[in-house]
Every structure is written in C-alpha cells, then in structure tokens.
Coordinates of C-alpha atoms in Angstrom, one line a residue:
M264 CA 0.0 0.0 0.0
Q265 CA 1.3 3.5 -0.9
S266 CA 2.5 5.7 1.9
G267 CA -0.2 8.1 3.1
V268 CA -3.1 6.1 1.7
Q269 CA -5.4 4.9 4.5
A270 CA -7.5 1.8 4.1
P271 CA -11.2 2.3 4.7
T272 CA -12.6 1.2 8.0
Q273 CA -15.2 -1.5 8.3
A274 CA -17.9 1.1 9.0
E275 CA -17.0 3.0 5.9
L276 CA -17.1 -0.2 3.8
E277 CA -20.5 -1.0 5.2
A278 CA -21.8 2.5 4.5
W279 CA -20.5 2.3 0.9
N280 CA -22.1 -1.2 0.4
A281 CA -25.4 0.2 1.7
Q282 CA -25.2 3.1 -0.8
L283 CA -24.3 0.8 -3.7
K284 CA -27.3 -1.4 -2.8
A285 CA -29.6 1.6 -2.8
V286 CA -28.2 2.7 -6.2
G287 CA -28.9 -0.8 -7.5
E288 CA -32.5 -0.8 -6.3
E289 CA -33.1 2.6 -7.9
Y290 CA -31.5 1.5 -11.1
R291 CA -33.6 -1.7 -11.2
A292 CA -36.8 0.3 -10.7
L293 CA -35.7 2.7 -13.4
M294 CA -35.1 -0.1 -15.9
E295 CA -38.5 -1.5 -15.1
E296 CA -40.2 1.8 -15.8
M297 CA -38.2 2.3 -19.0
M298 CA -39.1 -1.1 -20.3
E299 CA -42.8 -0.1 -20.1
R300 CA -42.0 2.9 -22.3
M301 CA -39.9 1.2 -24.9
A302 CA -42.5 1.0 -27.6
P303 CA -42.0 4.2 -29.7
S304 CA -44.9 6.0 -31.3
D305 CA -45.3 6.5 -35.1
A306 CA -43.6 9.9 -34.8
A307 CA -40.6 8.6 -32.9
D308 CA -40.3 5.6 -35.2
S309 CA -40.2 7.8 -38.2
V310 CA -37.4 9.9 -36.6
Y311 CA -35.4 6.8 -35.9
D312 CA -35.8 5.6 -39.5
D313 CA -34.7 9.0 -40.8
M314 CA -31.7 8.9 -38.5
R315 CA -30.7 5.4 -39.8
E316 CA -31.2 6.5 -43.4
S317 CA -29.1 9.7 -42.8
F318 CA -26.2 7.7 -41.4
R319 CA -26.6 5.1 -44.2
A320 CA -26.4 7.9 -46.8
G321 CA -23.4 9.3 -45.1
A322 CA -21.6 6.0 -45.0
E323 CA -22.3 5.4 -48.7
S324 CA -20.9 8.9 -49.5
L325 CA -17.8 8.1 -47.5
M326 CA -17.3 4.9 -49.3
R327 CA -17.3 6.8 -52.6
N328 CA -14.6 9.1 -51.2
P329 CA -12.2 6.9 -49.2
S330 CA -9.5 9.6 -49.2
L331 CA -11.7 11.8 -47.0
L332 CA -11.8 9.1 -44.3
W333 CA -8.1 8.5 -44.7
Q334 CA -7.3 12.2 -44.3
A335 CA -9.5 12.5 -41.3
Q336 CA -8.1 9.4 -39.6
S337 CA -4.5 10.5 -40.4
R338 CA -5.1 13.9 -38.9
L339 CA -6.6 12.3 -35.7
L340 CA -3.6 9.9 -35.4
Q341 CA -1.2 12.8 -35.7
D342 CA -3.1 14.8 -33.2
Q343 CA -3.2 11.9 -30.8
F344 CA 0.6 11.4 -31.2
Q345 CA 1.1 15.1 -30.4
L346 CA -1.3 14.7 -27.4
W347 CA 0.8 11.8 -26.1
Q348 CA 4.0 13.8 -26.5
Q349 CA 2.6 16.7 -24.6
G350 CA 1.4 14.4 -21.9
M351 CA 4.9 13.0 -21.5
R352 CA 6.4 16.4 -21.4
A353 CA 3.8 17.6 -18.9
L354 CA 4.6 14.6 -16.6
A355 CA 8.2 15.7 -16.8
G356 CA 7.2 19.1 -15.3
E357 CA 7.1 21.1 -18.5
A358 CA 4.3 23.7 -18.8
M359 CA 2.3 22.9 -22.0
E360 CA -0.5 24.7 -23.9
P361 CA -3.5 22.4 -24.6
L362 CA -3.5 21.0 -28.1
V363 CA -7.2 21.7 -28.5
T364 CA -9.6 23.8 -26.3
P365 CA -13.4 24.0 -26.1
A366 CA -15.2 26.4 -28.4
K367 CA -16.1 29.8 -27.0
G368 CA -19.3 29.5 -25.1
D369 CA -18.9 25.7 -24.4
R370 CA -19.5 25.6 -20.7
R371 CA -19.2 21.9 -20.3
F372 CA -15.5 22.0 -19.4
N373 CA -15.5 25.1 -17.0
D374 CA -14.4 23.1 -14.0
E375 CA -10.7 23.7 -13.2
A376 CA -9.9 20.0 -13.2
W377 CA -10.3 19.9 -17.0
T378 CA -7.2 22.1 -17.3
N379 CA -5.3 21.5 -14.1
D380 CA -5.5 17.7 -13.8
P381 CA -3.5 15.9 -16.6
H382 CA -5.9 12.9 -16.5
Y383 CA -9.0 15.0 -17.2
L384 CA -7.1 17.3 -19.6
A385 CA -6.2 14.3 -21.7
I386 CA -9.8 13.0 -21.7
M387 CA -11.2 16.4 -22.7
Q388 CA -8.7 16.8 -25.5
Q389 CA -9.3 13.3 -26.8
Y390 CA -13.0 14.0 -26.9
L391 CA -12.6 17.4 -28.7
L392 CA -10.3 15.8 -31.3
F393 CA -12.8 13.1 -32.0
S394 CA -15.6 15.7 -32.2
R395 CA -13.6 17.7 -34.7
M396 CA -12.9 14.6 -36.8
V397 CA -16.7 13.7 -37.0
E398 CA -17.5 17.3 -37.9
D399 CA -14.9 17.4 -40.6
L400 CA -16.1 14.1 -42.0
V401 CA -19.7 15.2 -42.2
E402 CA -18.9 18.6 -43.7
G403 CA -16.6 16.9 -46.3
L404 CA -19.2 14.5 -47.7
D405 CA -20.2 14.9 -51.3
G406 CA -23.4 13.9 -53.2
L407 CA -25.9 14.4 -50.4
D408 CA -28.9 16.7 -51.0
P409 CA -29.0 19.7 -48.7
E410 CA -31.9 18.3 -46.6
R411 CA -30.0 15.0 -46.0
Q412 CA -26.8 16.8 -45.2
R413 CA -28.6 19.0 -42.7
N414 CA -30.2 16.0 -41.0
L415 CA -27.0 14.0 -40.9
T416 CA -25.2 17.0 -39.4
F417 CA -27.9 17.3 -36.7
Y418 CA -27.9 13.6 -35.8
A419 CA -24.1 13.3 -35.7
R420 CA -24.0 16.3 -33.4
Q421 CA -26.5 14.7 -31.1
V422 CA -24.5 11.5 -30.9
V423 CA -21.2 13.3 -30.4
N424 CA -22.6 15.5 -27.6
A425 CA -24.2 12.5 -25.9
M426 CA -20.8 10.9 -25.8
A427 CA -19.2 13.9 -24.0
P428 CA -17.1 12.8 -20.9
T429 CA -19.1 15.3 -18.8
N430 CA -22.2 13.1 -19.2
F431 CA -20.6 10.1 -17.3
V432 CA -19.9 9.7 -13.6
T433 CA -16.3 8.5 -13.8
T434 CA -15.2 11.1 -16.4
N435 CA -16.7 14.1 -14.9
P436 CA -14.5 15.6 -12.1
E437 CA -17.4 17.5 -10.5
V438 CA -19.5 14.4 -10.3
M439 CA -16.7 12.3 -9.0
R440 CA -16.0 14.8 -6.2
K441 CA -19.7 14.9 -5.3
T442 CA -19.9 11.1 -5.3
L443 CA -17.0 10.8 -2.9
E444 CA -18.2 13.5 -0.7
T445 CA -21.7 12.1 -0.4
R446 CA -20.8 8.4 -0.6
G447 CA -23.0 8.1 -3.7
Q448 CA -26.0 9.8 -2.3
N449 CA -26.0 12.1 -5.3
L450 CA -26.5 9.1 -7.6
I451 CA -29.4 7.8 -5.5
D452 CA -31.0 11.2 -5.5
G453 CA -30.3 11.6 -9.2
L454 CA -31.9 8.2 -10.1
T455 CA -35.0 9.2 -8.1
R456 CA -35.2 12.5 -10.0
L457 CA -34.8 10.7 -13.3
R458 CA -37.7 8.4 -12.5
E459 CA -39.8 11.4 -11.6
D460 CA -39.0 13.2 -14.8
L461 CA -39.7 10.1 -16.9
A462 CA -43.1 9.8 -15.3
N463 CA -43.8 13.5 -16.2
S464 CA -42.6 13.0 -19.8
A465 CA -44.6 11.9 -22.9
E466 CA -41.8 10.8 -25.3
G467 CA -38.2 11.2 -24.8
L468 CA -37.1 12.8 -21.5
N469 CA -38.3 16.2 -20.3
V470 CA -35.6 17.0 -17.8
A471 CA -36.7 19.3 -14.9
M472 CA -35.1 22.7 -15.6
T473 CA -36.2 24.6 -12.5
D474 CA -37.8 24.3 -9.1
R475 CA -41.5 24.5 -10.2
S476 CA -42.7 24.9 -6.7
A477 CA -41.2 28.4 -6.6
F478 CA -43.6 29.8 -9.1
E479 CA -47.4 30.2 -9.6
V480 CA -49.0 31.8 -12.5
G481 CA -50.9 34.9 -11.4
D482 CA -48.9 35.0 -8.1
N483 CA -45.3 35.8 -9.0
I484 CA -45.4 35.6 -12.8
A485 CA -48.1 36.9 -15.2
V486 CA -49.0 39.5 -12.6
T487 CA -49.8 42.6 -14.7
P488 CA -53.3 43.7 -13.5
G489 CA -56.2 43.1 -15.8
S490 CA -59.4 41.2 -16.4
V491 CA -60.7 38.6 -18.7
V492 CA -63.5 40.3 -20.6
Y493 CA -64.3 37.7 -23.3
E494 CA -63.9 34.0 -23.8
N495 CA -64.8 31.2 -26.2
E496 CA -63.8 27.6 -26.6
L497 CA -60.3 28.6 -27.7
I498 CA -59.4 31.9 -26.1
Q499 CA -59.8 34.2 -23.2
L500 CA -59.3 37.8 -24.0
I501 CA -57.5 39.8 -21.3
Q502 CA -57.9 43.6 -21.0
Y503 CA -55.1 45.1 -18.9
S504 CA -55.8 47.9 -16.5
P505 CA -54.4 51.3 -17.5
T506 CA -51.5 53.0 -15.7
T507 CA -51.9 56.4 -17.4
E508 CA -54.7 58.9 -17.3
Q509 CA -54.9 59.2 -21.1
V510 CA -54.5 56.4 -23.6
F511 CA -54.2 56.1 -27.3
K512 CA -57.5 55.9 -29.1
T513 CA -56.6 52.8 -31.1
P514 CA -56.4 49.6 -29.0
L515 CA -53.5 47.2 -29.2
L516 CA -54.2 43.4 -29.6
M517 CA -51.4 41.0 -28.7
V518 CA -51.4 37.6 -30.5
P519 CA -48.9 35.3 -28.7
P520 CA -48.0 31.8 -29.8
W521 CA -50.1 28.9 -28.7
I522 CA -47.1 26.4 -28.8
N523 CA -46.2 28.0 -25.4
K524 CA -48.2 30.1 -23.0
Y525 CA -48.5 33.9 -23.4
Y526 CA -46.8 34.9 -20.2
I527 CA -43.3 34.9 -21.7
L528 CA -44.5 38.5 -22.5
D529 CA -45.4 39.1 -18.9
L530 CA -43.0 37.2 -16.6
R531 CA -42.0 39.8 -14.1
Q532 CA -42.7 43.5 -13.7
D533 CA -39.2 44.5 -14.6
N534 CA -39.2 42.6 -18.0
S535 CA -42.8 42.5 -18.9
L536 CA -43.6 43.7 -22.4
V537 CA -47.2 43.8 -21.5
K538 CA -46.6 46.2 -18.6
W539 CA -44.3 48.4 -20.6
L540 CA -46.9 48.7 -23.4
V541 CA -49.6 49.7 -20.8
D542 CA -47.2 52.2 -19.3
Q543 CA -46.7 53.8 -22.8
G544 CA -50.4 54.6 -23.0
H545 CA -51.7 51.6 -25.0
T546 CA -55.0 50.0 -24.2
V547 CA -53.7 46.5 -24.3
F548 CA -55.7 43.4 -25.0
L549 CA -54.1 39.9 -25.1
I550 CA -55.2 36.5 -26.4
S551 CA -54.7 33.7 -23.8
W552 CA -55.0 30.5 -25.7
R553 CA -56.6 27.4 -24.3
N554 CA -54.5 24.4 -23.6
P555 CA -56.3 21.9 -25.9
G556 CA -56.9 18.2 -25.4
P557 CA -58.5 15.4 -27.5
E558 CA -61.9 17.2 -27.5
Q559 CA -60.4 20.0 -29.6
R560 CA -58.8 17.6 -32.2
D561 CA -60.8 19.1 -35.1
L562 CA -59.9 22.7 -34.6
T563 CA -58.4 24.1 -37.8
W564 CA -56.1 27.0 -38.7
A565 CA -59.2 28.9 -39.8
D566 CA -60.8 28.2 -36.4
Y567 CA -57.7 29.7 -34.7
M568 CA -58.1 32.7 -36.9
Q569 CA -61.9 33.1 -36.4
M570 CA -62.0 32.3 -32.7
G571 CA -58.7 34.0 -32.1
P572 CA -57.8 37.4 -33.6
I573 CA -61.1 38.0 -35.5
A574 CA -63.3 37.2 -32.4
A575 CA -60.9 39.3 -30.3
M576 CA -61.3 42.3 -32.6
G577 CA -65.1 42.0 -32.3
A578 CA -64.9 41.9 -28.6
I579 CA -62.5 44.9 -28.5
E580 CA -65.0 46.9 -30.5
Q581 CA -67.7 46.0 -27.9
A582 CA -65.3 47.0 -25.1
T583 CA -64.0 50.2 -26.6
G584 CA -66.2 51.2 -29.5
E585 CA -63.2 51.2 -31.8
K586 CA -63.5 49.4 -35.1
S587 CA -59.8 49.0 -35.8
V588 CA -56.8 47.7 -33.8
N589 CA -53.0 47.5 -34.0
L590 CA -51.8 44.0 -33.9
L591 CA -48.6 42.9 -32.1
S592 CA -47.8 39.2 -32.7
Y593 CA -45.1 36.7 -31.8
C594 CA -43.8 33.5 -33.4
I595 CA -46.6 31.3 -34.7
G596 CA -49.0 33.9 -33.4
G597 CA -47.4 36.2 -36.1
T598 CA -47.9 33.6 -38.8
L599 CA -51.6 33.5 -37.8
A600 CA -51.7 37.3 -37.7
A601 CA -50.3 37.4 -41.3
S602 CA -52.9 34.9 -42.4
T603 CA -55.6 36.9 -40.6
V604 CA -54.6 40.3 -42.2
A605 CA -54.5 38.6 -45.6
Y606 CA -57.9 37.1 -45.0
L607 CA -59.4 40.4 -44.0
T608 CA -57.8 42.0 -47.0
S609 CA -59.3 39.5 -49.3
T610 CA -62.7 40.0 -47.7
R611 CA -62.5 43.8 -47.9
R612 CA -62.0 44.3 -44.2
G613 CA -58.3 45.2 -44.2
R614 CA -58.9 48.5 -42.5
K615 CA -59.8 46.7 -39.3
V616 CA -56.0 46.5 -38.7
K617 CA -54.1 49.8 -38.7
S618 CA -50.7 48.2 -38.3
V619 CA -49.3 44.8 -37.7
T620 CA -46.1 43.9 -35.9
Y621 CA -44.4 40.5 -36.3
M622 CA -42.0 39.4 -33.6
A623 CA -39.7 36.5 -34.6
T624 CA -42.2 35.3 -37.1
L625 CA -41.8 33.0 -40.1
Q626 CA -44.0 33.6 -43.1
D627 CA -41.5 32.3 -45.7
F628 CA -40.5 28.8 -44.5
R629 CA -37.8 28.1 -47.1
D630 CA -35.1 27.6 -44.5
P631 CA -36.6 26.6 -41.1
G632 CA -33.2 25.6 -39.7
D633 CA -32.5 22.5 -37.5
I634 CA -36.2 22.2 -36.7
G635 CA -36.6 21.1 -40.3
V636 CA -35.0 17.8 -39.3
F637 CA -38.2 16.8 -37.6
L638 CA -40.3 17.9 -40.6
S639 CA -39.1 15.9 -43.5
E640 CA -41.8 13.9 -45.4
P641 CA -41.3 10.5 -43.7
V642 CA -41.0 12.1 -40.3
L643 CA -44.1 14.2 -40.9
A644 CA -46.0 11.2 -42.1
G645 CA -45.3 9.5 -38.8
L646 CA -46.3 12.5 -36.8
E647 CA -49.5 12.8 -38.8
A648 CA -50.4 9.2 -37.9
K649 CA -49.8 9.9 -34.2
L650 CA -52.0 13.1 -34.4
E651 CA -54.7 11.2 -36.2
R652 CA -54.8 8.5 -33.5
D653 CA -54.5 10.8 -30.4
G654 CA -56.2 13.9 -31.6
Y655 CA -53.4 16.2 -30.3
L656 CA -49.7 16.5 -30.0
D657 CA -48.5 16.4 -26.4
G658 CA -46.7 19.7 -25.7
R659 CA -44.0 17.8 -23.8
V660 CA -43.0 16.1 -27.0
M661 CA -42.6 19.5 -28.7
A662 CA -40.6 20.8 -25.8
F663 CA -38.2 17.8 -26.0
S664 CA -37.7 18.4 -29.7
F665 CA -37.0 22.1 -29.2
N666 CA -34.6 21.4 -26.4
L667 CA -32.5 19.1 -28.7
L668 CA -31.9 22.2 -30.9
R669 CA -29.7 23.5 -28.1
E670 CA -29.0 20.1 -26.5
N671 CA -25.9 21.0 -24.4
D672 CA -27.6 24.0 -22.8
L673 CA -31.2 22.7 -22.6
F674 CA -30.7 19.0 -22.0
W675 CA -27.3 17.7 -21.0
S676 CA -26.5 20.5 -18.5
F677 CA -29.6 19.7 -16.6
Y678 CA -29.1 15.9 -17.0
I679 CA -25.7 16.3 -15.3
N680 CA -27.0 18.6 -12.5
N681 CA -30.1 16.7 -11.7
Y682 CA -29.1 13.0 -12.3
L683 CA -25.4 12.8 -11.8
K684 CA -24.9 15.5 -9.2
G685 CA -28.3 14.8 -7.7
E686 CA -29.1 18.5 -7.2
M687 CA -32.3 20.3 -7.5
P688 CA -32.4 22.9 -10.4
A689 CA -32.5 26.5 -9.3
P690 CA -35.7 28.6 -9.5
F691 CA -35.8 30.4 -12.8
D692 CA -39.0 32.0 -14.1
L693 CA -38.0 31.7 -17.8
L694 CA -37.3 28.0 -17.5
Y695 CA -40.6 27.5 -15.5
W696 CA -42.4 29.0 -18.6
N697 CA -40.3 26.8 -20.9
T698 CA -41.6 23.7 -19.1
D699 CA -45.2 24.9 -18.8
G700 CA -46.2 23.6 -22.2
T701 CA -49.4 23.4 -24.2
N702 CA -50.8 20.7 -26.4
L703 CA -51.5 21.2 -30.1
P704 CA -54.7 20.1 -31.7
A705 CA -54.4 17.6 -34.6
G706 CA -56.5 19.5 -37.1
T707 CA -54.4 22.6 -36.8
H708 CA -50.9 21.3 -36.2
A709 CA -50.7 18.7 -39.0
W710 CA -52.1 21.2 -41.5
Y711 CA -49.6 23.9 -40.3
L712 CA -46.6 21.6 -40.5
R713 CA -47.4 20.3 -44.0
H714 CA -48.8 23.4 -45.7
M715 CA -46.3 25.9 -44.2
Y716 CA -43.1 24.2 -43.1
L717 CA -42.9 21.4 -45.6
E718 CA -44.6 22.9 -48.7
N719 CA -44.1 26.6 -47.9
R720 CA -47.5 27.5 -49.4
L721 CA -48.2 30.6 -47.4
V722 CA -45.9 32.6 -49.7
E723 CA -47.7 31.4 -52.8
P724 CA -50.6 33.7 -54.1
G725 CA -53.7 31.7 -53.3
G726 CA -51.6 28.8 -51.8
I727 CA -53.6 28.9 -48.6
E728 CA -57.4 28.8 -48.4
L729 CA -59.2 29.8 -45.2
D730 CA -63.0 29.4 -44.9
G731 CA -63.3 29.3 -48.7
V732 CA -61.1 32.4 -49.2
K733 CA -57.7 32.1 -50.9
I734 CA -55.3 34.5 -49.3
D735 CA -52.3 36.3 -50.7
L736 CA -49.7 38.0 -48.5
R737 CA -48.6 40.2 -51.4
K738 CA -52.0 42.0 -51.4
I739 CA -51.5 43.2 -47.8
S740 CA -51.3 47.0 -47.7
T741 CA -51.4 47.2 -43.9
P742 CA -48.2 48.8 -42.6
S743 CA -45.9 46.1 -41.1
Y744 CA -43.0 46.1 -38.6
F745 CA -40.8 43.0 -38.5
I746 CA -38.5 42.4 -35.5
S747 CA -36.3 39.4 -35.7
T748 CA -33.2 38.3 -33.7
S749 CA -29.7 37.5 -34.8
D750 CA -29.2 34.3 -32.9
D751 CA -32.8 32.9 -33.2
H752 CA -32.7 29.1 -33.7
I753 CA -36.5 28.8 -33.9
A754 CA -37.3 31.4 -36.5
K755 CA -34.0 32.1 -38.3
W756 CA -33.8 35.8 -39.1
N757 CA -32.6 35.3 -42.7
S758 CA -35.8 33.4 -43.3
T759 CA -38.1 35.9 -41.5
Y760 CA -36.5 38.6 -43.6
Y761 CA -38.1 37.1 -46.8
G762 CA -41.5 37.5 -45.2
A763 CA -40.8 41.3 -45.0
L764 CA -40.5 41.4 -48.8
L765 CA -44.0 40.1 -49.3
P766 CA -46.5 42.8 -48.4
K767 CA -47.2 45.7 -50.8
G768 CA -47.7 48.1 -47.9
P769 CA -44.9 50.0 -46.1
V770 CA -42.6 47.6 -44.2
T771 CA -39.9 48.3 -41.5
F772 CA -37.5 45.4 -40.7
V773 CA -35.4 45.5 -37.6
L774 CA -32.9 42.9 -36.4
G775 CA -32.4 42.6 -32.6
G776 CA -29.5 40.9 -30.9
S777 CA -29.6 37.6 -29.0
G778 CA -32.1 34.8 -29.5
H779 CA -35.8 33.9 -29.9
I780 CA -36.7 34.9 -26.3
A781 CA -34.0 37.3 -24.9
G782 CA -33.9 39.3 -28.1
I783 CA -37.6 39.9 -28.0
V784 CA -38.1 40.3 -24.3
N785 CA -35.5 43.0 -24.0
P786 CA -36.6 45.8 -21.7
P787 CA -35.0 49.2 -22.2
S788 CA -33.9 49.4 -18.6
R789 CA -31.3 46.7 -19.2
N790 CA -29.7 48.4 -22.2
K791 CA -28.6 45.1 -23.7
Y792 CA -28.0 43.5 -27.1
G793 CA -28.8 46.4 -29.3
Y794 CA -30.4 46.2 -32.8
W795 CA -29.8 47.0 -36.4
T796 CA -31.9 49.2 -38.7
N797 CA -31.9 49.8 -42.4
D798 CA -34.5 51.9 -44.3
A799 CA -33.9 49.9 -47.4
L800 CA -35.3 46.4 -48.1
P801 CA -32.9 44.8 -50.6
E802 CA -33.5 41.3 -52.1
T803 CA -31.4 39.3 -49.6
P804 CA -30.8 39.5 -45.8
E805 CA -27.1 39.6 -46.4
E806 CA -27.5 42.8 -48.4
W807 CA -29.8 44.2 -45.8
L808 CA -27.3 43.6 -43.0
A809 CA -24.4 45.0 -45.0
G810 CA -26.2 48.3 -45.2
A811 CA -27.7 48.3 -41.6
E812 CA -26.6 50.5 -38.7
H813 CA -26.3 49.2 -35.2
Q814 CA -28.2 51.0 -32.5
E815 CA -27.7 50.7 -28.7
G816 CA -30.3 49.3 -26.3
S817 CA -33.7 47.8 -26.7
W818 CA -35.8 47.8 -29.9
W819 CA -38.9 48.6 -27.8
P820 CA -38.6 52.4 -28.0
H821 CA -37.8 52.2 -31.7
W822 CA -41.1 50.3 -32.2
Q823 CA -43.0 52.9 -30.1
A824 CA -41.5 55.7 -32.2
W825 CA -42.6 53.9 -35.4
M826 CA -46.1 53.7 -34.0
T827 CA -46.4 57.3 -33.0
S828 CA -44.5 58.9 -35.9
N829 CA -46.5 57.1 -38.5
G830 CA -49.9 57.9 -36.8
Y831 CA -50.8 54.3 -36.1
V832 CA -51.4 55.7 -32.6
D833 CA -52.0 59.4 -32.4
A834 CA -50.4 61.2 -29.4
E835 CA -52.5 64.3 -30.2
K836 CA -55.8 62.5 -29.9
M837 CA -55.6 60.6 -26.6
V838 CA -58.8 59.5 -24.8
P839 CA -59.5 58.9 -21.1
A840 CA -58.1 55.7 -19.8
R841 CA -60.3 52.7 -20.3
Q842 CA -61.0 50.4 -17.4
P843 CA -61.9 46.7 -18.0
G844 CA -65.7 46.3 -17.7
E845 CA -66.5 49.9 -18.6
G846 CA -67.7 49.0 -22.1
E847 CA -70.3 46.5 -23.3
L848 CA -68.2 43.5 -22.0
D849 CA -68.4 42.4 -18.4
I850 CA -65.5 41.2 -16.3
L851 CA -65.5 37.4 -16.3
E852 CA -62.6 36.9 -13.9
P853 CA -59.3 38.6 -13.0
A854 CA -56.2 38.2 -15.1
P855 CA -54.4 35.9 -15.9
G856 CA -57.6 33.8 -16.1
R857 CA -58.3 30.0 -16.1
Y858 CA -56.9 29.0 -19.5
V859 CA -53.3 29.9 -18.9
K860 CA -53.3 28.0 -15.7
M861 CA -54.3 24.7 -17.3
T862 CA -51.3 22.3 -17.3
I863 CA -50.9 19.4 -19.7
P864 CA -51.3 16.7 -17.0
E865 CA -54.6 18.4 -15.9
V866 CA -55.9 18.6 -19.5
L867 CA -55.1 14.9 -20.1
G868 CA -56.3 13.8 -16.7
E869 CA -52.9 12.7 -15.5
T870 CA -51.4 13.0 -12.1
P871 CA -47.8 14.2 -12.3
A872 CA -45.2 12.6 -10.1
S873 CA -44.5 14.8 -7.1
P874 CA -40.9 15.5 -6.0
G875 CA -39.6 12.8 -3.8
A876 CA -42.3 10.3 -4.9

C-alpha cells in the first residue's frame, strides 16, 4: 500500500455497500419503468428511421470518397501522437499549452480540473479531437442533397454531444468529487429525480429545468393587473388595467404563440412587455389560448383565426367602441396574424387593422433551420399518424424536440445537474415558462406543418385557403413592422426577412441581438444586445445587414416611435383611460384567467409525479 493512503474502515465499507445497494435498487426500478416505455410512437419511429437513413447515406458517400476518411483518420492519429508527446512532457514538469480547447461558449468544461488535472485534460482533448474529426467528415461528404446533409449534421451532433465525458460519472470531475463527498447519495437522488422526470414525460425525457414549486401563474409571474372580458372555446381575452390617465384611441391586440403560454411576454414587472406597453399609454388586449386536449382535435387554422384574432377584434369593438386595432404578434402567433390580415384584405376588411407587428415570425419557410430535421416527409407522415390517432400532440414532445436544438444548454447541462450531481435545479422563471407547455390540436398542427413548413404554401398567391377564401400576403397594404433576432434558432432571421419582402404596404425590418426569447423580451432598462436598422429592403438578408446601422439598447422604444411617428397611434388624440368592464363587456374573472393555468397533466387527466415520490 502506498504511503499516506489509509485503508477504509469496516464502518466505511459497510456504508458504501449500503449506498451501492440503494443505487442498484433505484437502477432496477428505473429499468422496469423504462421497459414499459420502450414501444415508440409512429412519430418517434419515423425519426429513428430517418436517423438510420441519414447515417446510411453518409456511409455510402464516405465509401465513394475513401481519401476523405483516410485524411480524417490520419489527422486524428497525428493529433493523438502530439497529445501523447505533450502528456509525457507535462509529466516531466514542463508547462504545456493544450493542443485543443473547447469552443467559445462551451460551458461543459469550465471546472478547473479539466485544465489542471493531466488525467481530465487528456480526456477532454481526446473527446474534442474526436468531435472535430466527426464534424470534418460530415462537412466533407459529397453527393448528399441539402436536406439529408442537414439531417446528418444534426444527428451526428446529437451522438457526439451525448458521448461527452461530462455526461458520465467517472469522467466528470465535479460528479466524482460529489460522489466521494456524499458516498454516492448524489447518484441515489439523481436516479430518483430521473424516475420522476420520466413519469412526467410523454416521449423522450423532459428534464426538470427549474424548481417548479417556486412559481405560480398569477402570483409571482403573469401578474400585470387586468381582467378577462371575453372567452370562447379557444381563447380568453385579457384587457389590462391602464396606468396612465390618457390612452391612445386605437387599442393594441397582442397575438402570442399557442405552442407556449403567453406569459413569456409578462414574466415579471421588470421585464414584462405587457406592462411596458400599458405604461406607454396603449389599451392592451391579449389573447390567452386554451391548452387543448382530444376534445379540440378538429380545430383548424381557420378556427384559430376566427375564434382568435377575429373574435378578439369583435370583442374589442364592444369593449372600446373602436372598429380597428393595432396587432402585435409573436412567433406562430405572427404567422396566424399574417394569415388573418391577408384574409381580412381578401374579404375587404383590411382596415380593421391599422398596423401589424411580427416578432420573430416565419412567413416564408424556405429555411426553417434545424427544426426542419423533424419535418421531412417521412418524419411528418409518422407525426400525422400519431396526431390522427391521439387527436393532439403532447406539448412535452414538442418541448423535448425544441430542447434538442440546443442540447448542451437545454438538456445535457440539466441531465448532469439533476441526475449525476443529484441536485435540484435552481428557481428560474424563464425555465418555468419553458416547461409549462401546451398541447397542439391535430387539425391545426398537422395542417400547419405540412402546408407551411414542408410545402411553404403561405408565400404562394392563393396557396392557402381559409374558410373558402384564398389568401395572398402580397396584397396586404397594412403597414408592417418586423423584428427578428440574430441568434434565433426557432425562426432564423434570414428566413423571417423574406417575409418582410411580401406585403405591398410599407414595411420596416429591424434585427435585434440575442435569440428567440431574450432578443424579443429585452426591456430598455437593461440596455442590452442592441439592434440593427436599415430603411432599405434589398433582395437578400445579407445585403440588408451589410447596409444596416447598429443601435444601442432595446428595440422597444424604436417600435413605439414607429407607431407614433406614422400615426398608427395618435399622441395628439388621446382619450380617457379605459378600465376593464366599462364598455359592453363584463369582467369574467381577474387576469391571468383560467386558460393559462391549465397544465398538460390536468388537461389529459394525468397525475404528475410529485418531488420525492
């Protein structure tokens, strides 16, 4: 035995044996539960088939170009030899610079052991060299169509990131320290949390991202004062209480997405777009979408239009007496808003909308980004079969798919924290919202994915028909404001830009910094990210950006100036502030209302697993 190394006592050995037995029992229970969930759905089966086909196509391409594989392997061998040489010199006491380092923003290897401990340093570098080889191989393949190349790149990235040493107990220094400190209690706690999360998942694994007990809708999030003044099977319409004595005459209707809940726009008072708009003098109405279940299976895109924005406009006229509104829409809510304005234009009611704003909205779906991996023809066919059978798409499935678009940040980091370290995730309101999902009705979602994502028919004149009316975005004369974000992985800005080229009316396009959420929910008080403006609208997003000027701070005041300077709201013709219930509509209940509080387990009649169960 080496000097200074003390053998464990009998009591310590017994304690470790007890912990190992507990780990084994948790693991056995986990395997039993997983076996019950092994049968994949049609949608999951189609994704697995597409993955296999993508790797097969990649292998065939590689066989046609053996020199590519030889070059990649040769480079890896040379790098490994250099790595071995550096290891020998480091053991001799020589200070060495790492041969390869993580990419900027890769937080997986932040622990000091990855650079200070030769053992972990070597593991990290071997992994990064392997990752680089796979990336080079996939990029160098010839003869693949762009869609197959994109899918293969995505699947290869998922496999490589799943193999990261940070995801395993014995090759993660933080987890090893925790395991020794707690005698494996972290692994017991982690397995328990894994079973809880599996029980609360539909397909895949929805990893808990936050302490959900720390938040309650209407209590510490979604708290801007207001009232529900109208409802139907699909929406509740919230009218927010004014904070100014005078308000703009034309009301503002917010159309949020229904893939997630509206309160991303009203998380806290210091970052609430809703509150900021109220404080600027707008009479703000907002659509709160119902969380649908099997009973709503037959709802169509036209139903969402009629029972959503169009019904809301009618209710707003009853509440305020105003026959027109300004629309402010977000994500898929913006796609619906564009459809609605086109429909109103074709039915000679275009003047009901004075202006329309699209936040991170796709209208031209020519390049949907990585999310297109899940929307190829065979994958979509499997998803359509599942929707036809169930009547809805479980929102947890959608959340899992979206999380895989940023897998290291939105999946593996929580996997390590929750299951390997055995720790509870920290309270974070944004991640609470991210896990508070909504279902999607079969009649709407299948149609949307095929007609827009797959076939890109919304940009075709007459390509979409709603309630017997063929719509054409090119006929829209309503003034439009597009705000997209530079790092958006849901609605890529270079795709949203092409939507701005469609209307015949005046268009302003603005590019914000950051991503799909942070770039939109960017209050002026934080003075973050900035945005780019360009009065011209050239044919391509690259040309637009080349001629754009960067502005400091939030885009919110720029939007407000656009509204007032163009007369879409008139600062010279303000009216007394409107209180909910003063018009022809009675108050039904206080905001945020019932619909937004409906969770997926409640809608489906499930009982979610409680912490510690």
